[in-house]
Amino acid sequence: MSAWRGLAAPSALGAGLLLAVAFGAGTAITLFLAAALACTAVAIALAHGRTRAAAARLAREAERIAHGDPGPTPRDDTLPELAAALEALASRLRERERRLTSEGELLAAVLKGMEDAILVLRENGRLLLANEPAHRLLALPKGAAQKPLSDSLRIPSLLEAAQAALAGRATSFELFNPMGAGRVLVGRAAPLAGRGGAAAVIVLRNVTELRRLEAMRRDFVASASHELRTPVAAIRGYAETLASGALDDREAAGRFVEGLARQAERLTALIDDLLDLSRVESGGMRLEPEPVALGAFLSRVGASAEERAAARELRLKIDPVDADLEALVDPKGLEMVLGNLLDNALKYTPAGGSVRLGATRLEGTVRIEVRDTGPGIEPRHQARIFERFYRADAGRAREVGGTGLGLAIAKHVAQQSGGD
């Protein structure tokens, strides 16, 4: 037995051979089999222990993946097939998470960039989602999510549409002055398939400005029709009177012909102003800014109005302007603006008064003024003087031949020239 000292971990076969030498053949065979079984049992126990440890590690990895952490799975050679399957699962989960994150960010960006308000409701009527326009438009509180919509809003028409959508019926509705904000909203509530807990969606759009423009268009058409009808009716009346025999009365015929000419001029001026306004508002009037010496420009504009000023017994004066004072403007556009302002000053300034033209240099800009000694405009009218066909004194405006469009044209031209 002493011959074994110094040898490490003899195999079952080696042990059997040594035992055969020491104890004889029969006993040696028995001991050989016992040693082989013992070594096999030890090997199985060790392998089972490693397998259980590997299985435990993979179970922990699976649990980690199930809790939403699909990170890389550590390599394990004990159970390679199971480890590879877990790694493949984690890889698919990582790809799906990346795709869902990307789609979620895209959806959030789309909802945030929309002008329309979006509300998404659950089956129980609780608010699942509301984009930023919805919060602004409806003044939703910060804690409105996951609460019943009726807790956050007190708009009966909207709540009725939401209930109809939750019951499976699509509904269109219109809200006037919701929450006292002076706005007009149109919306539609529709049922959803229920995916992700969503049962209904409500889309709202603010059409306040659109309705205001529609009202302005209707008013413009009505006003234009009225303004055109007045001179046309007068022309028709003069013509019928002349045709019925007044043409033979030289004195009366002269008055009627003068009336015809006056109304024709008024009709022409109205049509011209309508065309100018249409071109300015539609962008059909191309403005080409260039440096304009204001001293010479104001002198030329004033000279063209001197005859009308003298006819109305008014003094027209051009204030001194610096020789180097220039403005970057379209000459025709500036002449149209000043022509309208100067025409108003000459029309509404009483005889014996004065009208002045001037220009002064400001910080980076130039201020051009038309000043007169007329009655002025009452404060209650000043906010509306640039509206089409609006007149502070309608009777006097028609008497002096105003169309009600001059200041509207002047405003648009000034703004398109970069001024005010």
Coordinates of N, CA and C in Angstrom, one line a residue, residues 83-257:
A83 N -29.7 28.2 -22.1 CA -29.1 29.5 -22.1 C -29.2 30.3 -23.4
A84 N -29.0 29.5 -24.5 CA -29.2 30.1 -25.9 C -30.7 30.6 -26.1
A85 N -31.6 29.7 -25.6 CA -33.0 30.1 -25.8 C -33.4 31.4 -25.0
L86 N -32.8 31.5 -23.7 CA -33.1 32.7 -23.0 C -32.4 33.9 -23.6
E87 N -31.2 33.8 -24.2 CA -30.6 34.9 -24.8 C -31.4 35.3 -26.1
A88 N -31.9 34.4 -26.8 CA -32.7 34.7 -28.0 C -34.0 35.4 -27.5
L89 N -34.6 35.0 -26.4 CA -35.8 35.6 -25.9 C -35.5 37.1 -25.5
A90 N -34.4 37.2 -24.8 CA -34.0 38.6 -24.3 C -33.7 39.5 -25.5
S91 N -33.1 38.9 -26.6 CA -32.8 39.7 -27.8 C -34.1 40.2 -28.4
R92 N -35.1 39.3 -28.5 CA -36.3 39.7 -29.1 C -37.0 40.7 -28.3
L93 N -37.0 40.6 -26.9 CA -37.6 41.5 -26.1 C -36.9 42.9 -26.2
R94 N -35.6 42.9 -26.3 CA -34.9 44.2 -26.5 C -35.3 44.9 -27.7
E95 N -35.4 44.1 -28.8 CA -35.8 44.7 -30.1 C -37.3 45.2 -30.0
R96 N -38.2 44.4 -29.4 CA -39.5 44.9 -29.3 C -39.6 46.1 -28.4
E97 N -38.8 46.2 -27.3 CA -38.8 47.4 -26.4 C -38.4 48.6 -27.2
R98 N -37.3 48.4 -28.0 CA -36.8 49.5 -28.8 C -37.8 50.0 -29.8
R99 N -38.5 49.1 -30.4 CA -39.6 49.5 -31.4 C -40.7 50.2 -30.7
L100 N -41.2 49.6 -29.6 CA -42.3 50.3 -28.9 C -41.9 51.6 -28.4
T101 N -40.7 51.8 -27.9 CA -40.2 53.1 -27.4 C -40.2 54.1 -28.6
S102 N -39.7 53.7 -29.7 CA -39.7 54.5 -30.9 C -41.1 54.9 -31.3
E103 N -42.0 53.9 -31.4 CA -43.4 54.3 -31.7 C -44.0 55.2 -30.7
G104 N -43.8 54.9 -29.4 CA -44.3 55.8 -28.4 C -43.8 57.2 -28.5
E105 N -42.5 57.4 -28.8 CA -42.0 58.7 -28.9 C -42.6 59.4 -30.2
L106 N -42.8 58.7 -31.2 CA -43.4 59.2 -32.5 C -44.8 59.7 -32.2
L107 N -45.6 58.8 -31.5 CA -47.0 59.1 -31.2 C -47.0 60.3 -30.3
A108 N -46.2 60.4 -29.3 CA -46.1 61.6 -28.4 C -45.8 62.8 -29.2
A109 N -44.8 62.8 -30.1 CA -44.5 63.9 -30.9 C -45.6 64.4 -31.8
V110 N -46.3 63.4 -32.4 CA -47.4 63.8 -33.3 C -48.6 64.4 -32.5
L111 N -48.9 63.8 -31.3 CA -50.0 64.4 -30.5 C -49.6 65.8 -30.0
K112 N -48.3 66.0 -29.7 CA -47.9 67.3 -29.2 C -47.9 68.3 -30.3
G113 N -47.6 67.9 -31.5 CA -47.5 68.9 -32.6 C -48.8 69.2 -33.2
M114 N -49.9 68.5 -32.9 CA -51.2 68.7 -33.5 C -51.8 70.0 -32.8
E115 N -52.6 70.7 -33.7 CA -53.3 71.8 -33.2 C -54.6 71.4 -32.6
D116 N -55.1 70.3 -33.0 CA -56.4 69.7 -32.5 C -56.2 69.2 -31.1
A117 N -57.2 69.3 -30.2 CA -57.2 68.7 -28.9 C -57.7 67.2 -29.0
I118 N -56.9 66.3 -28.3 CA -57.3 64.9 -28.4 C -57.5 64.4 -26.9
L119 N -58.6 63.8 -26.7 CA -59.0 63.2 -25.4 C -59.3 61.7 -25.7
V120 N -58.6 60.8 -24.9 CA -58.9 59.4 -25.0 C -59.4 58.9 -23.7
L121 N -60.6 58.1 -23.8 CA -61.3 57.7 -22.6 C -61.2 56.2 -22.4
R122 N -61.2 55.7 -21.2 CA -61.4 54.3 -20.9 C -62.9 54.0 -20.9
E123 N -63.2 52.7 -20.8 CA -64.6 52.2 -20.8 C -65.4 52.8 -19.7
N124 N -64.7 53.0 -18.5 CA -65.4 53.6 -17.4 C -65.5 55.1 -17.4
G125 N -65.1 55.7 -18.5 CA -65.2 57.2 -18.6 C -64.1 57.9 -18.0
R126 N -63.1 57.2 -17.5 CA -61.9 57.9 -17.0 C -61.0 58.4 -18.2
L127 N -60.3 59.5 -17.9 CA -59.4 60.0 -19.0 C -58.1 59.2 -19.0
L128 N -57.8 58.7 -20.2 CA -56.6 57.9 -20.4 C -55.5 58.7 -20.9
L129 N -55.8 59.7 -21.8 CA -54.8 60.5 -22.5 C -55.4 61.8 -22.9
A130 N -54.6 62.9 -22.8 CA -54.9 64.2 -23.2 C -53.7 64.9 -23.7
N131 N -53.6 65.4 -24.9 CA -52.4 66.0 -25.4 C -52.4 67.5 -24.9
E132 N -51.3 68.2 -25.2 CA -51.1 69.5 -24.7 C -52.1 70.5 -25.2
P133 N -52.5 70.5 -26.5 CA -53.6 71.4 -27.0 C -54.9 71.2 -26.2
A134 N -55.2 69.9 -25.8 CA -56.4 69.7 -25.0 C -56.3 70.3 -23.6
H135 N -55.1 70.3 -23.0 CA -54.9 70.9 -21.7 C -55.1 72.4 -21.8
R136 N -54.5 73.0 -22.9 CA -54.6 74.5 -23.1 C -56.0 74.9 -23.4
L137 N -56.7 74.2 -24.4 CA -58.0 74.6 -24.9 C -59.1 74.4 -23.8
L138 N -59.0 73.3 -23.0 CA -60.0 73.0 -22.1 C -59.6 73.3 -20.6
A139 N -58.4 73.9 -20.5 CA -57.9 74.2 -19.1 C -58.0 73.0 -18.2
L140 N -57.5 71.9 -18.7 CA -57.6 70.7 -17.8 C -56.6 70.8 -16.7
P141 N -57.0 70.3 -15.5 CA -56.0 70.4 -14.4 C -54.9 69.3 -14.6
K142 N -53.8 69.5 -13.9 CA -52.7 68.5 -14.1 C -53.0 67.1 -13.7
G143 N -53.9 67.0 -12.7 CA -54.2 65.6 -12.2 C -55.4 65.0 -12.9
A144 N -55.7 65.5 -14.1 CA -57.0 65.0 -14.8 C -56.8 63.6 -15.3
A145 N -55.6 63.1 -15.5 CA -55.5 61.7 -16.1 C -55.9 60.7 -15.1
Q146 N -56.5 59.7 -15.6 CA -57.0 58.5 -14.8 C -58.2 58.9 -13.9
K147 N -58.8 60.1 -14.1 CA -60.0 60.5 -13.4 C -61.2 60.6 -14.3
P148 N -62.4 60.5 -13.8 CA -63.6 60.7 -14.7 C -63.5 62.0 -15.4
L149 N -63.9 62.0 -16.6 CA -63.8 63.3 -17.4 C -64.8 64.3 -16.8
S150 N -65.9 63.9 -16.2 CA -66.8 64.8 -15.6 C -66.3 65.5 -14.4
D151 N -65.2 65.0 -13.8 CA -64.6 65.6 -12.6 C -63.7 66.8 -13.1
S152 N -63.3 66.8 -14.3 CA -62.4 67.9 -14.8 C -63.1 68.9 -15.7
L153 N -64.3 68.6 -16.3 CA -65.0 69.5 -17.2 C -66.4 69.6 -16.8
R154 N -67.0 70.8 -17.1 CA -68.4 71.0 -16.9 C -69.0 71.6 -18.1
I155 N -68.8 70.8 -19.2 CA -69.4 71.2 -20.5 C -70.4 70.1 -20.9
P156 N -71.7 70.4 -20.7 CA -72.7 69.3 -21.0 C -72.6 68.7 -22.4
S157 N -72.5 69.5 -23.4 CA -72.5 68.9 -24.8 C -71.3 68.0 -25.0
L158 N -70.1 68.4 -24.4 CA -69.0 67.5 -24.6 C -69.1 66.2 -23.8
L159 N -69.6 66.3 -22.6 CA -69.8 65.1 -21.8 C -70.9 64.2 -22.4
E160 N -72.0 64.7 -23.0 CA -73.0 63.9 -23.6 C -72.4 63.2 -24.9
A161 N -71.5 63.9 -25.6 CA -70.9 63.3 -26.8 C -69.9 62.1 -26.3
A162 N -69.2 62.3 -25.2 CA -68.4 61.3 -24.6 C -69.2 60.1 -24.2
Q163 N -70.3 60.3 -23.6 CA -71.1 59.1 -23.2 C -71.7 58.4 -24.4
A164 N -72.0 59.1 -25.4 CA -72.5 58.5 -26.7 C -71.4 57.6 -27.3
A165 N -70.2 58.2 -27.3 CA -69.0 57.4 -27.9 C -68.7 56.2 -27.1
L166 N -68.8 56.3 -25.8 CA -68.6 55.1 -24.9 C -69.7 54.0 -25.1
A167 N -70.9 54.5 -25.5 CA -72.0 53.6 -25.8 C -71.9 53.0 -27.2
G168 N -70.9 53.5 -28.0 CA -70.7 52.9 -29.4 C -71.3 53.8 -30.5
R169 N -71.6 55.0 -30.2 CA -72.2 55.9 -31.2 C -71.3 57.1 -31.5
A170 N -70.9 57.3 -32.7 CA -70.1 58.5 -33.1 C -71.0 59.7 -33.1
T171 N -70.5 60.8 -32.6 CA -71.3 62.1 -32.5 C -70.4 63.3 -32.9
S172 N -71.0 64.2 -33.6 CA -70.4 65.5 -33.9 C -71.1 66.5 -33.1
F173 N -70.4 67.6 -32.7 CA -71.0 68.6 -31.8 C -70.2 69.9 -32.0
E174 N -70.8 71.0 -31.5 CA -70.2 72.3 -31.6 C -70.4 73.0 -30.3
L175 N -69.4 73.7 -29.8 CA -69.4 74.3 -28.5 C -69.3 75.8 -28.7
F176 N -70.2 76.6 -28.2 CA -70.1 78.1 -28.3 C -69.8 78.6 -26.9
N177 N -68.7 79.4 -26.9 CA -68.3 80.1 -25.7 C -68.1 79.1 -24.5
P178 N -67.4 78.0 -24.7 CA -67.2 77.1 -23.6 C -66.4 77.7 -22.5
M179 N -66.8 77.5 -21.2 CA -66.1 78.1 -20.1 C -66.0 79.6 -20.1
G180 N -66.9 80.2 -20.9 CA -66.8 81.7 -20.9 C -65.6 82.3 -21.6
A181 N -65.0 81.5 -22.5 CA -63.7 82.0 -23.1 C -64.0 82.7 -24.4
G182 N -65.3 82.8 -24.9 CA -65.6 83.5 -26.1 C -65.1 82.8 -27.4
R183 N -65.0 81.5 -27.3 CA -64.5 80.7 -28.4 C -65.5 79.8 -29.0
V184 N -65.3 79.3 -30.2 CA -66.2 78.4 -30.9 C -65.3 77.1 -31.2
L185 N -65.8 76.0 -30.7 CA -65.1 74.7 -30.9 C -66.0 73.7 -31.6
V186 N -65.5 73.0 -32.5 CA -66.2 71.9 -33.1 C -65.5 70.6 -32.8
G187 N -66.2 69.5 -32.6 CA -65.6 68.3 -32.2 C -66.3 67.1 -32.7
R188 N -65.7 65.9 -32.5 CA -66.3 64.6 -32.9 C -65.8 63.6 -31.8
A189 N -66.8 62.9 -31.3 CA -66.5 61.8 -30.4 C -66.8 60.5 -31.1
A190 N -65.9 59.5 -31.0 CA -66.1 58.2 -31.7 C -65.6 57.1 -30.8
P191 N -66.2 55.9 -30.9 CA -65.8 54.7 -30.2 C -64.5 54.2 -30.7
L192 N -63.7 53.5 -29.9 CA -62.5 52.8 -30.3 C -62.7 51.3 -30.1
A193 N -61.7 50.5 -30.6 CA -61.8 49.1 -30.5 C -61.5 48.6 -29.1
G194 N -61.0 49.5 -28.2 CA -60.7 49.1 -26.9 C -59.3 48.6 -26.7
R195 N -58.4 48.7 -27.6 CA -57.0 48.2 -27.5 C -56.3 49.2 -26.5
G196 N -55.5 48.6 -25.6 CA -54.8 49.4 -24.7 C -55.7 50.0 -23.6
G197 N -56.9 49.6 -23.5 CA -57.8 50.2 -22.5 C -58.5 51.4 -23.0
A198 N -58.3 51.8 -24.2 CA -59.0 52.9 -24.8 C -60.3 52.5 -25.4
A199 N -61.4 53.3 -25.0 CA -62.7 53.0 -25.5 C -63.3 54.0 -26.4
A200 N -62.9 55.3 -26.2 CA -63.4 56.4 -27.0 C -62.4 57.5 -27.2
V201 N -62.5 58.2 -28.3 CA -61.6 59.3 -28.6 C -62.5 60.5 -28.9
I202 N -62.0 61.7 -28.5 CA -62.7 63.0 -28.7 C -61.7 63.9 -29.4
V203 N -62.0 64.5 -30.5 CA -61.2 65.4 -31.2 C -61.9 66.8 -31.2
L204 N -61.2 67.8 -30.8 CA -61.7 69.2 -30.7 C -60.9 70.1 -31.5
R205 N -61.5 71.0 -32.2 CA -60.8 72.1 -33.0 C -61.3 73.4 -32.7
N206 N -60.4 74.4 -32.5 CA -60.8 75.8 -32.3 C -61.0 76.5 -33.6
V207 N -62.3 76.8 -33.9 CA -62.6 77.5 -35.2 C -63.0 78.9 -34.9
T208 N -62.6 79.5 -33.8 CA -63.0 80.9 -33.5 C -62.6 81.8 -34.6
E209 N -61.3 81.7 -35.0 CA -60.8 82.7 -36.0 C -61.5 82.4 -37.3
L210 N -61.7 81.2 -37.7 CA -62.4 80.8 -38.9 C -63.8 81.4 -39.0
R211 N -64.5 81.3 -37.9 CA -65.9 81.8 -37.8 C -65.8 83.3 -37.9
R212 N -64.8 83.9 -37.3 CA -64.7 85.4 -37.4 C -64.5 85.8 -38.8
L213 N -63.6 85.1 -39.5 CA -63.3 85.5 -40.9 C -64.6 85.2 -41.8
E214 N -65.3 84.2 -41.5 CA -66.5 83.9 -42.2 C -67.5 85.1 -42.0
A215 N -67.6 85.5 -40.7 CA -68.5 86.6 -40.5 C -68.1 87.9 -41.2
M216 N -66.7 88.1 -41.2 CA -66.2 89.3 -41.9 C -66.5 89.2 -43.4
R217 N -66.4 88.0 -43.9 CA -66.7 87.9 -45.3 C -68.1 88.1 -45.6
R218 N -69.0 87.6 -44.8 CA -70.5 87.9 -45.0 C -70.7 89.4 -44.9
D219 N -70.1 90.0 -43.8 CA -70.3 91.4 -43.7 C -69.8 92.2 -44.8
F220 N -68.6 91.8 -45.4 CA -68.0 92.5 -46.5 C -68.9 92.4 -47.7
V221 N -69.4 91.2 -48.0 CA -70.3 91.0 -49.2 C -71.6 91.9 -49.0
A222 N -72.1 91.9 -47.8 CA -73.3 92.7 -47.6 C -73.0 94.2 -47.7
S223 N -71.9 94.6 -47.1 CA -71.5 96.0 -47.2 C -71.2 96.4 -48.6
A224 N -70.5 95.6 -49.3 CA -70.1 95.9 -50.7 C -71.4 96.0 -51.6
S225 N -72.3 95.1 -51.4 CA -73.6 95.1 -52.1 C -74.3 96.4 -51.8
H226 N -74.4 96.8 -50.6 CA -75.1 98.0 -50.2 C -74.4 99.2 -50.8
E227 N -73.1 99.2 -50.7 CA -72.3 100.4 -51.2 C -72.5 100.5 -52.7
L228 N -72.5 99.4 -53.4 CA -72.6 99.4 -54.9 C -74.1 99.7 -55.3
R229 N -75.0 99.3 -54.5 CA -76.4 99.5 -54.8 C -76.8 101.0 -54.8
T230 N -76.2 101.7 -53.8 CA -76.5 103.1 -53.6 C -76.2 104.0 -54.9
P231 N -75.0 104.0 -55.4 CA -74.8 104.8 -56.6 C -75.5 104.2 -57.9
V232 N -75.7 102.9 -57.9 CA -76.4 102.3 -59.1 C -77.8 102.8 -59.0
A233 N -78.5 102.8 -57.8 CA -79.9 103.2 -57.7 C -80.0 104.7 -58.1
A234 N -79.0 105.5 -57.7 CA -79.1 106.9 -58.0 C -78.9 107.2 -59.5
I235 N -78.0 106.4 -60.1 CA -77.8 106.5 -61.6 C -79.1 106.1 -62.3
R236 N -79.7 105.0 -61.8 CA -80.9 104.6 -62.5 C -82.0 105.6 -62.3
G237 N -82.1 106.2 -61.1 CA -83.1 107.2 -60.9 C -82.9 108.4 -61.8
Y238 N -81.7 108.9 -61.9 CA -81.4 110.1 -62.8 C -81.7 109.7 -64.3
A239 N -81.3 108.5 -64.7 CA -81.6 108.1 -66.1 C -83.1 108.0 -66.4
E240 N -83.8 107.4 -65.4 CA -85.3 107.3 -65.7 C -86.0 108.7 -65.7
T241 N -85.5 109.6 -64.8 CA -86.1 110.9 -64.8 C -85.8 111.7 -66.1
L242 N -84.6 111.5 -66.6 CA -84.2 112.2 -67.9 C -85.1 111.6 -69.0
A243 N -85.2 110.2 -69.0 CA -86.0 109.6 -70.1 C -87.4 109.9 -70.0
S244 N -88.0 110.3 -68.8 CA -89.4 110.5 -68.7 C -89.8 112.0 -69.1
G245 N -88.8 112.8 -69.6 CA -89.1 114.1 -70.1 C -88.3 115.2 -69.5
A246 N -87.5 114.9 -68.5 CA -86.7 116.0 -67.9 C -85.6 116.4 -68.9
L247 N -85.3 115.6 -69.9 CA -84.2 115.9 -70.8 C -84.6 117.2 -71.6
D248 N -85.9 117.5 -71.7 CA -86.3 118.7 -72.4 C -86.1 120.0 -71.6
D249 N -86.0 119.8 -70.3 CA -85.8 120.9 -69.4 C -84.3 121.1 -69.2
R250 N -83.8 122.1 -69.9 CA -82.3 122.3 -69.9 C -81.7 122.4 -68.5
E251 N -82.4 123.2 -67.6 CA -81.8 123.4 -66.3 C -81.9 122.2 -65.5
A252 N -83.0 121.5 -65.5 CA -83.2 120.2 -64.7 C -82.3 119.2 -65.3
A253 N -82.2 119.1 -66.6 CA -81.4 118.1 -67.3 C -79.9 118.3 -66.9
G254 N -79.5 119.5 -66.8 CA -78.1 119.8 -66.4 C -77.8 119.3 -65.0
R255 N -78.8 119.5 -64.0 CA -78.6 119.0 -62.7 C -78.5 117.4 -62.6
F256 N -79.4 116.8 -63.4 CA -79.4 115.4 -63.4 C -78.2 114.8 -64.0
V257 N -77.7 115.4 -65.1 CA -76.4 114.9 -65.7 C -75.3 115.1 -64.7

